[in-house]
C-alpha cells in the first residue's frame, strides 16, 4: 500500500514542497523569494523575484544597466535545483533584444542563483544573491 501526500510551506527555506511516499521522501530547496543581482558593477539596483507553483516558475526582474532601467518578466520550469525561464522584456535597453532564456542553478549553500542568459544569439553570465534569510 502506498500513501501519497503533498504539502506546501513558505515558512521554512529548507523545503517549499515535498511529496511523501512510504518508501521515499523528495524535498526541494527554496528558490522562491527575492534575489539581488550581483553579476558585475555594470548592473545596479537589480532585483529578481521568483515564485513557484509546483514545477512552474514565474519571475520579475528589474535592474539598471549603466544607469538605464530594464524590466523583464518570465515563466518556465524547475528541474531539481535548476530553473529555465523564457523572459520577455517590457522596458528595453536600446540595442538589446526583447526576449531570451535564463538558466539558473541554486548554489550548494542555497545563497546564490548562478547561470546564464541566452538572447539574440548572445550568451552571458547571471548571478543573484538571496535576500534576507
Short mmCIF file of N, CA and C in Angstrom, two decimals:
data_model
loop_
_atom_site.label_atom_id
_atom_site.label_comp_id
_atom_site.label_asym_id
_atom_site.label_seq_id
_atom_site.Cartn_x
_atom_site.Cartn_y
_atom_site.Cartn_z
N UNK A 1 0.84 -1.17 0.00
CA UNK A 1 0.00 0.00 0.00
C UNK A 1 0.89 1.24 0.00
N UNK A 2 0.61 2.18 -0.88
CA UNK A 2 1.36 3.41 -0.98
C UNK A 2 0.48 4.57 -0.57
N UNK A 3 1.00 5.43 0.28
CA UNK A 3 0.26 6.63 0.71
C UNK A 3 1.00 7.84 0.17
N UNK A 4 0.30 8.69 -0.58
CA UNK A 4 0.89 9.91 -1.12
C UNK A 4 0.27 11.11 -0.45
N UNK A 5 1.09 12.09 -0.14
CA UNK A 5 0.62 13.32 0.49
C UNK A 5 1.52 14.45 0.00
N UNK A 6 0.94 15.57 -0.39
CA UNK A 6 1.72 16.72 -0.83
C UNK A 6 1.36 17.91 0.04
N UNK A 7 2.35 18.75 0.36
CA UNK A 7 2.09 19.97 1.11
C UNK A 7 3.06 21.05 0.68
N UNK A 8 2.67 22.30 0.94
CA UNK A 8 3.49 23.45 0.57
C UNK A 8 3.68 24.31 1.80
N UNK A 9 4.88 24.81 2.00
CA UNK A 9 5.17 25.62 3.16
C UNK A 9 6.10 26.74 2.77
N UNK A 10 5.75 27.97 3.15
CA UNK A 10 6.62 29.12 2.90
C UNK A 10 7.41 29.49 4.14
N UNK A 11 7.20 28.77 5.23
CA UNK A 11 7.81 29.15 6.49
C UNK A 11 9.25 28.67 6.64
N UNK A 12 9.64 27.70 5.87
CA UNK A 12 10.95 27.10 6.05
C UNK A 12 11.70 27.08 4.73
N UNK A 13 12.89 27.69 4.68
CA UNK A 13 13.67 27.74 3.45
C UNK A 13 14.20 26.38 3.03
N UNK A 14 14.20 25.40 3.92
CA UNK A 14 14.79 24.12 3.57
C UNK A 14 13.91 23.32 2.62
N UNK A 15 12.61 23.57 2.63
CA UNK A 15 11.72 22.84 1.72
C UNK A 15 10.46 23.65 1.48
N UNK A 16 10.13 23.86 0.21
CA UNK A 16 8.88 24.55 -0.11
C UNK A 16 7.81 23.58 -0.56
N UNK A 17 8.20 22.48 -1.06
CA UNK A 17 7.21 21.47 -1.39
C UNK A 17 7.84 20.11 -1.20
N UNK A 18 7.04 19.20 -0.72
CA UNK A 18 7.53 17.84 -0.51
C UNK A 18 6.45 16.86 -0.93
N UNK A 19 6.87 15.76 -1.43
CA UNK A 19 5.96 14.66 -1.73
C UNK A 19 6.42 13.50 -0.89
N UNK A 20 5.54 12.99 -0.06
CA UNK A 20 5.92 11.93 0.86
C UNK A 20 5.33 10.61 0.38
N UNK A 21 6.17 9.63 0.24
CA UNK A 21 5.77 8.29 -0.13
C UNK A 21 6.28 7.39 0.99
N UNK A 22 5.61 6.30 1.28
CA UNK A 22 6.03 5.41 2.35
C UNK A 22 7.49 5.00 2.17
N UNK A 23 7.93 4.80 0.92
CA UNK A 23 9.28 4.33 0.66
C UNK A 23 10.29 5.43 0.37
N UNK A 24 9.81 6.68 0.16
CA UNK A 24 10.73 7.70 -0.31
C UNK A 24 10.20 9.09 0.03
N UNK A 25 11.10 10.02 0.32
CA UNK A 25 10.71 11.41 0.54
C UNK A 25 11.55 12.29 -0.36
N UNK A 26 10.89 13.17 -1.14
CA UNK A 26 11.58 14.08 -2.04
C UNK A 26 11.35 15.49 -1.52
N UNK A 27 12.39 16.28 -1.47
CA UNK A 27 12.28 17.63 -0.93
C UNK A 27 13.04 18.59 -1.83
N UNK A 28 12.52 19.82 -2.00
CA UNK A 28 13.19 20.83 -2.81
C UNK A 28 13.67 21.96 -1.92
N UNK A 29 14.85 22.45 -2.22
CA UNK A 29 15.35 23.64 -1.53
C UNK A 29 14.65 24.86 -2.09
N UNK A 30 14.50 25.86 -1.28
CA UNK A 30 13.73 27.05 -1.63
C UNK A 30 14.44 27.90 -2.68
N UNK A 31 13.74 28.18 -3.79
CA UNK A 31 14.20 29.11 -4.82
C UNK A 31 13.30 30.34 -4.83
N UNK A 32 12.03 30.16 -4.49
CA UNK A 32 11.09 31.28 -4.47
C UNK A 32 11.56 32.34 -3.48
N UNK A 33 11.42 33.62 -3.88
CA UNK A 33 11.78 34.72 -2.99
C UNK A 33 12.44 35.86 -3.75
N UNK A 34 13.08 36.73 -3.00
CA UNK A 34 13.74 37.90 -3.55
C UNK A 34 15.24 37.65 -3.65
N UNK A 35 15.81 38.00 -4.81
CA UNK A 35 17.23 37.82 -5.08
C UNK A 35 17.80 39.14 -5.59
N UNK A 36 19.04 39.46 -5.17
CA UNK A 36 19.71 40.68 -5.63
C UNK A 36 20.71 40.34 -6.72
N UNK A 37 20.73 41.15 -7.78
CA UNK A 37 21.65 40.96 -8.90
C UNK A 37 23.05 41.34 -8.45
N UNK A 38 23.98 40.40 -8.49
CA UNK A 38 25.38 40.64 -8.11
C UNK A 38 26.30 40.25 -9.26
N UNK A 39 25.81 40.37 -10.49
CA UNK A 39 26.55 39.91 -11.66
C UNK A 39 27.86 40.67 -11.84
N UNK A 40 27.80 41.99 -11.97
CA UNK A 40 29.01 42.81 -12.04
C UNK A 40 28.66 44.27 -11.83
N UNK A 41 29.65 45.14 -11.82
CA UNK A 41 29.43 46.54 -11.47
C UNK A 41 28.62 47.33 -12.49
N UNK A 42 28.43 46.81 -13.71
CA UNK A 42 27.58 47.50 -14.69
C UNK A 42 26.10 47.40 -14.34
N UNK A 43 25.74 46.44 -13.49
CA UNK A 43 24.35 46.21 -13.13
C UNK A 43 24.12 46.70 -11.70
N UNK A 44 23.21 47.70 -11.54
CA UNK A 44 22.91 48.24 -10.22
C UNK A 44 21.43 48.10 -9.94
N UNK A 45 21.08 48.14 -8.66
CA UNK A 45 19.68 48.08 -8.23
C UNK A 45 18.93 46.93 -8.88
N UNK A 46 19.59 45.81 -9.05
CA UNK A 46 18.97 44.66 -9.68
C UNK A 46 18.27 43.77 -8.67
N UNK A 47 17.02 43.45 -8.96
CA UNK A 47 16.23 42.61 -8.07
C UNK A 47 15.44 41.61 -8.90
N UNK A 48 15.49 40.36 -8.49
CA UNK A 48 14.76 39.28 -9.16
C UNK A 48 13.79 38.69 -8.16
N UNK A 49 12.52 38.63 -8.53
CA UNK A 49 11.51 37.96 -7.71
C UNK A 49 11.17 36.65 -8.41
N UNK A 50 11.25 35.56 -7.66
CA UNK A 50 10.93 34.24 -8.18
C UNK A 50 9.77 33.67 -7.38
N UNK A 51 8.75 33.18 -8.08
CA UNK A 51 7.68 32.45 -7.40
C UNK A 51 7.57 31.08 -8.08
N UNK A 52 7.07 30.12 -7.31
CA UNK A 52 6.98 28.75 -7.81
C UNK A 52 5.66 28.14 -7.43
N UNK A 53 5.03 27.48 -8.38
CA UNK A 53 3.81 26.73 -8.14
C UNK A 53 4.00 25.36 -8.79
N UNK A 54 4.16 24.35 -7.98
CA UNK A 54 4.52 23.03 -8.50
C UNK A 54 5.89 23.14 -9.15
N UNK A 55 6.02 22.68 -10.39
CA UNK A 55 7.31 22.79 -11.08
C UNK A 55 7.37 24.05 -11.95
N UNK A 56 6.27 24.83 -11.99
CA UNK A 56 6.24 26.05 -12.80
C UNK A 56 6.84 27.22 -12.01
N UNK A 57 7.64 28.04 -12.71
CA UNK A 57 8.34 29.16 -12.09
C UNK A 57 7.97 30.44 -12.82
N UNK A 58 7.80 31.52 -12.03
CA UNK A 58 7.49 32.84 -12.58
C UNK A 58 8.51 33.83 -12.05
N UNK A 59 8.95 34.77 -12.90
CA UNK A 59 9.96 35.75 -12.47
C UNK A 59 9.56 37.16 -12.88
N UNK A 60 10.07 38.12 -12.12
CA UNK A 60 10.02 39.54 -12.46
C UNK A 60 11.41 40.08 -12.11
N UNK A 61 12.02 40.83 -13.04
CA UNK A 61 13.41 41.26 -12.86
C UNK A 61 13.53 42.74 -13.22
N UNK A 62 14.04 43.53 -12.28
CA UNK A 62 14.33 44.94 -12.51
C UNK A 62 15.82 45.15 -12.29
N UNK A 63 16.44 45.93 -13.15
CA UNK A 63 17.84 46.30 -12.97
C UNK A 63 18.12 47.61 -13.68
N UNK A 64 19.25 48.18 -13.36
CA UNK A 64 19.72 49.37 -14.08
C UNK A 64 21.08 49.02 -14.65
N UNK A 65 21.20 49.08 -15.97
CA UNK A 65 22.45 48.80 -16.65
C UNK A 65 23.11 50.13 -17.00
N UNK A 66 24.22 50.43 -16.33
CA UNK A 66 24.92 51.70 -16.51
C UNK A 66 23.94 52.87 -16.39
N UNK A 67 23.01 52.77 -15.44
CA UNK A 67 22.04 53.82 -15.16
C UNK A 67 20.74 53.76 -15.94
N UNK A 68 20.64 52.88 -16.92
CA UNK A 68 19.42 52.77 -17.73
C UNK A 68 18.53 51.65 -17.17
N UNK A 69 17.25 51.97 -16.82
CA UNK A 69 16.35 50.95 -16.28
C UNK A 69 16.00 49.86 -17.30
N UNK A 70 15.80 48.66 -16.79
CA UNK A 70 15.49 47.49 -17.60
C UNK A 70 14.53 46.62 -16.81
N UNK A 71 13.44 46.19 -17.42
CA UNK A 71 12.46 45.35 -16.74
C UNK A 71 12.09 44.17 -17.64
N UNK A 72 12.03 42.97 -17.04
CA UNK A 72 11.60 41.79 -17.78
C UNK A 72 10.85 40.86 -16.85
N UNK A 73 10.03 40.01 -17.44
CA UNK A 73 9.30 39.01 -16.67
C UNK A 73 9.34 37.71 -17.46
N UNK A 74 9.07 36.61 -16.76
CA UNK A 74 9.10 35.34 -17.48
C UNK A 74 8.43 34.22 -16.74
N UNK A 75 8.33 33.11 -17.44
CA UNK A 75 7.86 31.89 -16.80
C UNK A 75 8.61 30.71 -17.40
N UNK A 76 8.69 29.68 -16.60
CA UNK A 76 9.43 28.50 -17.04
C UNK A 76 9.22 27.34 -16.10
N UNK A 77 10.22 26.48 -16.00
CA UNK A 77 10.11 25.27 -15.20
C UNK A 77 11.32 25.11 -14.29
N UNK A 78 11.07 24.36 -13.23
CA UNK A 78 12.14 23.98 -12.32
C UNK A 78 12.36 22.49 -12.43
N UNK A 79 13.63 22.11 -12.56
CA UNK A 79 14.02 20.72 -12.55
C UNK A 79 15.15 20.58 -11.53
N UNK A 80 14.86 19.93 -10.42
CA UNK A 80 15.78 19.83 -9.29
C UNK A 80 16.14 21.23 -8.84
N UNK A 81 17.41 21.61 -8.83
CA UNK A 81 17.83 22.94 -8.38
C UNK A 81 18.08 23.92 -9.53
N UNK A 82 17.57 23.62 -10.71
CA UNK A 82 17.77 24.49 -11.88
C UNK A 82 16.43 24.98 -12.41
N UNK A 83 16.37 26.29 -12.68
CA UNK A 83 15.20 26.86 -13.32
C UNK A 83 15.59 27.33 -14.72
N UNK A 84 14.68 27.12 -15.66
CA UNK A 84 14.86 27.59 -17.04
C UNK A 84 13.64 28.44 -17.34
N UNK A 85 13.88 29.73 -17.61
CA UNK A 85 12.80 30.70 -17.72
C UNK A 85 12.89 31.44 -19.05
N UNK A 86 11.79 31.46 -19.80
CA UNK A 86 11.70 32.28 -21.02
C UNK A 86 11.27 33.66 -20.56
N UNK A 87 12.08 34.68 -20.87
CA UNK A 87 11.80 36.04 -20.41
C UNK A 87 11.37 36.94 -21.56
N UNK A 88 10.54 37.88 -21.22
CA UNK A 88 10.04 38.91 -22.15
C UNK A 88 10.38 40.26 -21.54
N UNK A 89 11.04 41.11 -22.30
CA UNK A 89 11.43 42.43 -21.83
C UNK A 89 10.26 43.39 -22.00
N UNK A 90 9.93 44.13 -20.93
CA UNK A 90 8.85 45.11 -21.00
C UNK A 90 9.39 46.53 -21.03
N UNK A 91 10.63 46.72 -20.59
CA UNK A 91 11.29 48.02 -20.69
C UNK A 91 12.71 47.73 -21.18
N UNK A 92 12.98 48.04 -22.42
CA UNK A 92 14.20 47.61 -23.10
C UNK A 92 15.31 48.65 -23.00
N UNK A 93 16.52 48.17 -22.93
CA UNK A 93 17.70 49.00 -23.10
C UNK A 93 17.96 49.06 -24.60
N UNK A 94 18.11 50.27 -25.16
CA UNK A 94 18.33 50.38 -26.62
C UNK A 94 19.45 49.46 -27.10
N UNK A 95 19.15 48.71 -28.15
CA UNK A 95 20.13 47.79 -28.73
C UNK A 95 20.06 46.38 -28.17
N UNK A 96 19.33 46.18 -27.09
CA UNK A 96 19.19 44.85 -26.51
C UNK A 96 17.96 44.17 -27.08
N UNK A 97 17.94 42.85 -27.09
CA UNK A 97 16.79 42.11 -27.59
C UNK A 97 15.65 42.17 -26.58
N UNK A 98 14.47 41.74 -27.00
CA UNK A 98 13.30 41.83 -26.14
C UNK A 98 12.84 40.49 -25.57
N UNK A 99 13.59 39.43 -25.84
CA UNK A 99 13.26 38.13 -25.24
C UNK A 99 14.51 37.28 -25.16
N UNK A 100 14.43 36.28 -24.29
CA UNK A 100 15.56 35.38 -24.12
C UNK A 100 15.22 34.27 -23.16
N UNK A 101 16.24 33.53 -22.76
CA UNK A 101 16.09 32.42 -21.83
C UNK A 101 17.15 32.56 -20.73
N UNK A 102 16.71 32.43 -19.49
CA UNK A 102 17.61 32.41 -18.35
C UNK A 102 17.66 30.99 -17.79
N UNK A 103 18.84 30.49 -17.55
CA UNK A 103 19.02 29.20 -16.91
C UNK A 103 19.85 29.45 -15.66
N UNK A 104 19.26 29.16 -14.49
CA UNK A 104 19.89 29.45 -13.21
C UNK A 104 19.86 28.22 -12.31
N UNK A 105 20.97 27.98 -11.61
CA UNK A 105 21.06 26.85 -10.70
C UNK A 105 21.37 27.35 -9.30
N UNK A 106 20.67 26.79 -8.32
CA UNK A 106 20.87 27.14 -6.92
C UNK A 106 22.22 26.59 -6.46
N UNK A 107 23.03 27.45 -5.82
CA UNK A 107 24.34 27.03 -5.33
C UNK A 107 24.19 26.02 -4.19
N UNK A 108 25.26 25.30 -3.90
CA UNK A 108 25.25 24.28 -2.85
C UNK A 108 24.80 24.86 -1.51
N UNK A 109 25.23 26.09 -1.18
CA UNK A 109 24.86 26.70 0.09
C UNK A 109 23.48 27.37 0.06
N UNK A 110 22.82 27.37 -1.10
CA UNK A 110 21.48 27.93 -1.22
C UNK A 110 21.43 29.45 -1.23
N UNK A 111 22.59 30.11 -1.32
CA UNK A 111 22.65 31.57 -1.24
C UNK A 111 22.73 32.27 -2.58
N UNK A 112 22.94 31.52 -3.66
CA UNK A 112 23.09 32.14 -4.99
C UNK A 112 22.32 31.37 -6.05
N UNK A 113 21.82 32.10 -7.03
CA UNK A 113 21.35 31.52 -8.29
C UNK A 113 22.38 31.93 -9.32
N UNK A 114 23.01 30.96 -9.97
CA UNK A 114 24.12 31.22 -10.89
C UNK A 114 23.82 30.54 -12.22
N UNK A 115 24.06 31.26 -13.30
CA UNK A 115 23.82 30.67 -14.61
C UNK A 115 24.11 31.62 -15.73
N UNK A 116 23.26 31.56 -16.78
CA UNK A 116 23.49 32.41 -17.94
C UNK A 116 22.19 32.78 -18.62
N UNK A 117 22.29 33.84 -19.42
CA UNK A 117 21.18 34.21 -20.29
C UNK A 117 21.58 33.88 -21.71
N UNK A 118 20.58 33.62 -22.53
CA UNK A 118 20.78 33.43 -23.98
C UNK A 118 19.73 34.31 -24.64
N UNK A 119 20.20 35.21 -25.53
CA UNK A 119 19.28 36.16 -26.15
C UNK A 119 19.87 36.67 -27.45
N UNK A 120 19.11 36.57 -28.52
CA UNK A 120 19.55 37.11 -29.81
C UNK A 120 20.88 36.58 -30.28
N UNK A 121 21.18 35.32 -29.97
CA UNK A 121 22.45 34.73 -30.37
C UNK A 121 23.60 35.00 -29.42
N UNK A 122 23.38 35.81 -28.40
CA UNK A 122 24.41 36.10 -27.39
C UNK A 122 24.14 35.33 -26.11
N UNK A 123 25.20 35.11 -25.35
CA UNK A 123 25.10 34.47 -24.04
C UNK A 123 25.96 35.25 -23.07
N UNK A 124 25.59 35.19 -21.80
CA UNK A 124 26.38 35.86 -20.79
C UNK A 124 26.02 35.36 -19.41
N UNK A 125 26.86 35.70 -18.42
CA UNK A 125 26.65 35.20 -17.06
C UNK A 125 25.55 35.95 -16.31
N UNK A 126 24.91 35.24 -15.39
CA UNK A 126 23.95 35.82 -14.46
C UNK A 126 24.30 35.31 -13.07
N UNK A 127 24.15 36.20 -12.06
CA UNK A 127 24.40 35.78 -10.70
C UNK A 127 23.54 36.62 -9.76
N UNK A 128 22.78 35.92 -8.90
CA UNK A 128 21.91 36.58 -7.93
C UNK A 128 22.18 36.04 -6.55
N UNK A 129 22.15 36.93 -5.55
CA UNK A 129 22.34 36.54 -4.14
C UNK A 129 21.00 36.61 -3.44
N UNK A 130 20.73 35.63 -2.63
CA UNK A 130 19.48 35.55 -1.88
C UNK A 130 19.36 36.74 -0.94
N UNK A 131 18.19 37.36 -0.91
CA UNK A 131 17.93 38.47 0.02
C UNK A 131 17.32 37.89 1.30
N UNK A 132 17.67 38.46 2.41
CA UNK A 132 17.09 38.01 3.67
C UNK A 132 17.55 36.62 4.06
N UNK A 133 16.70 35.92 4.79
CA UNK A 133 17.05 34.57 5.25
C UNK A 133 16.88 33.52 4.21
#
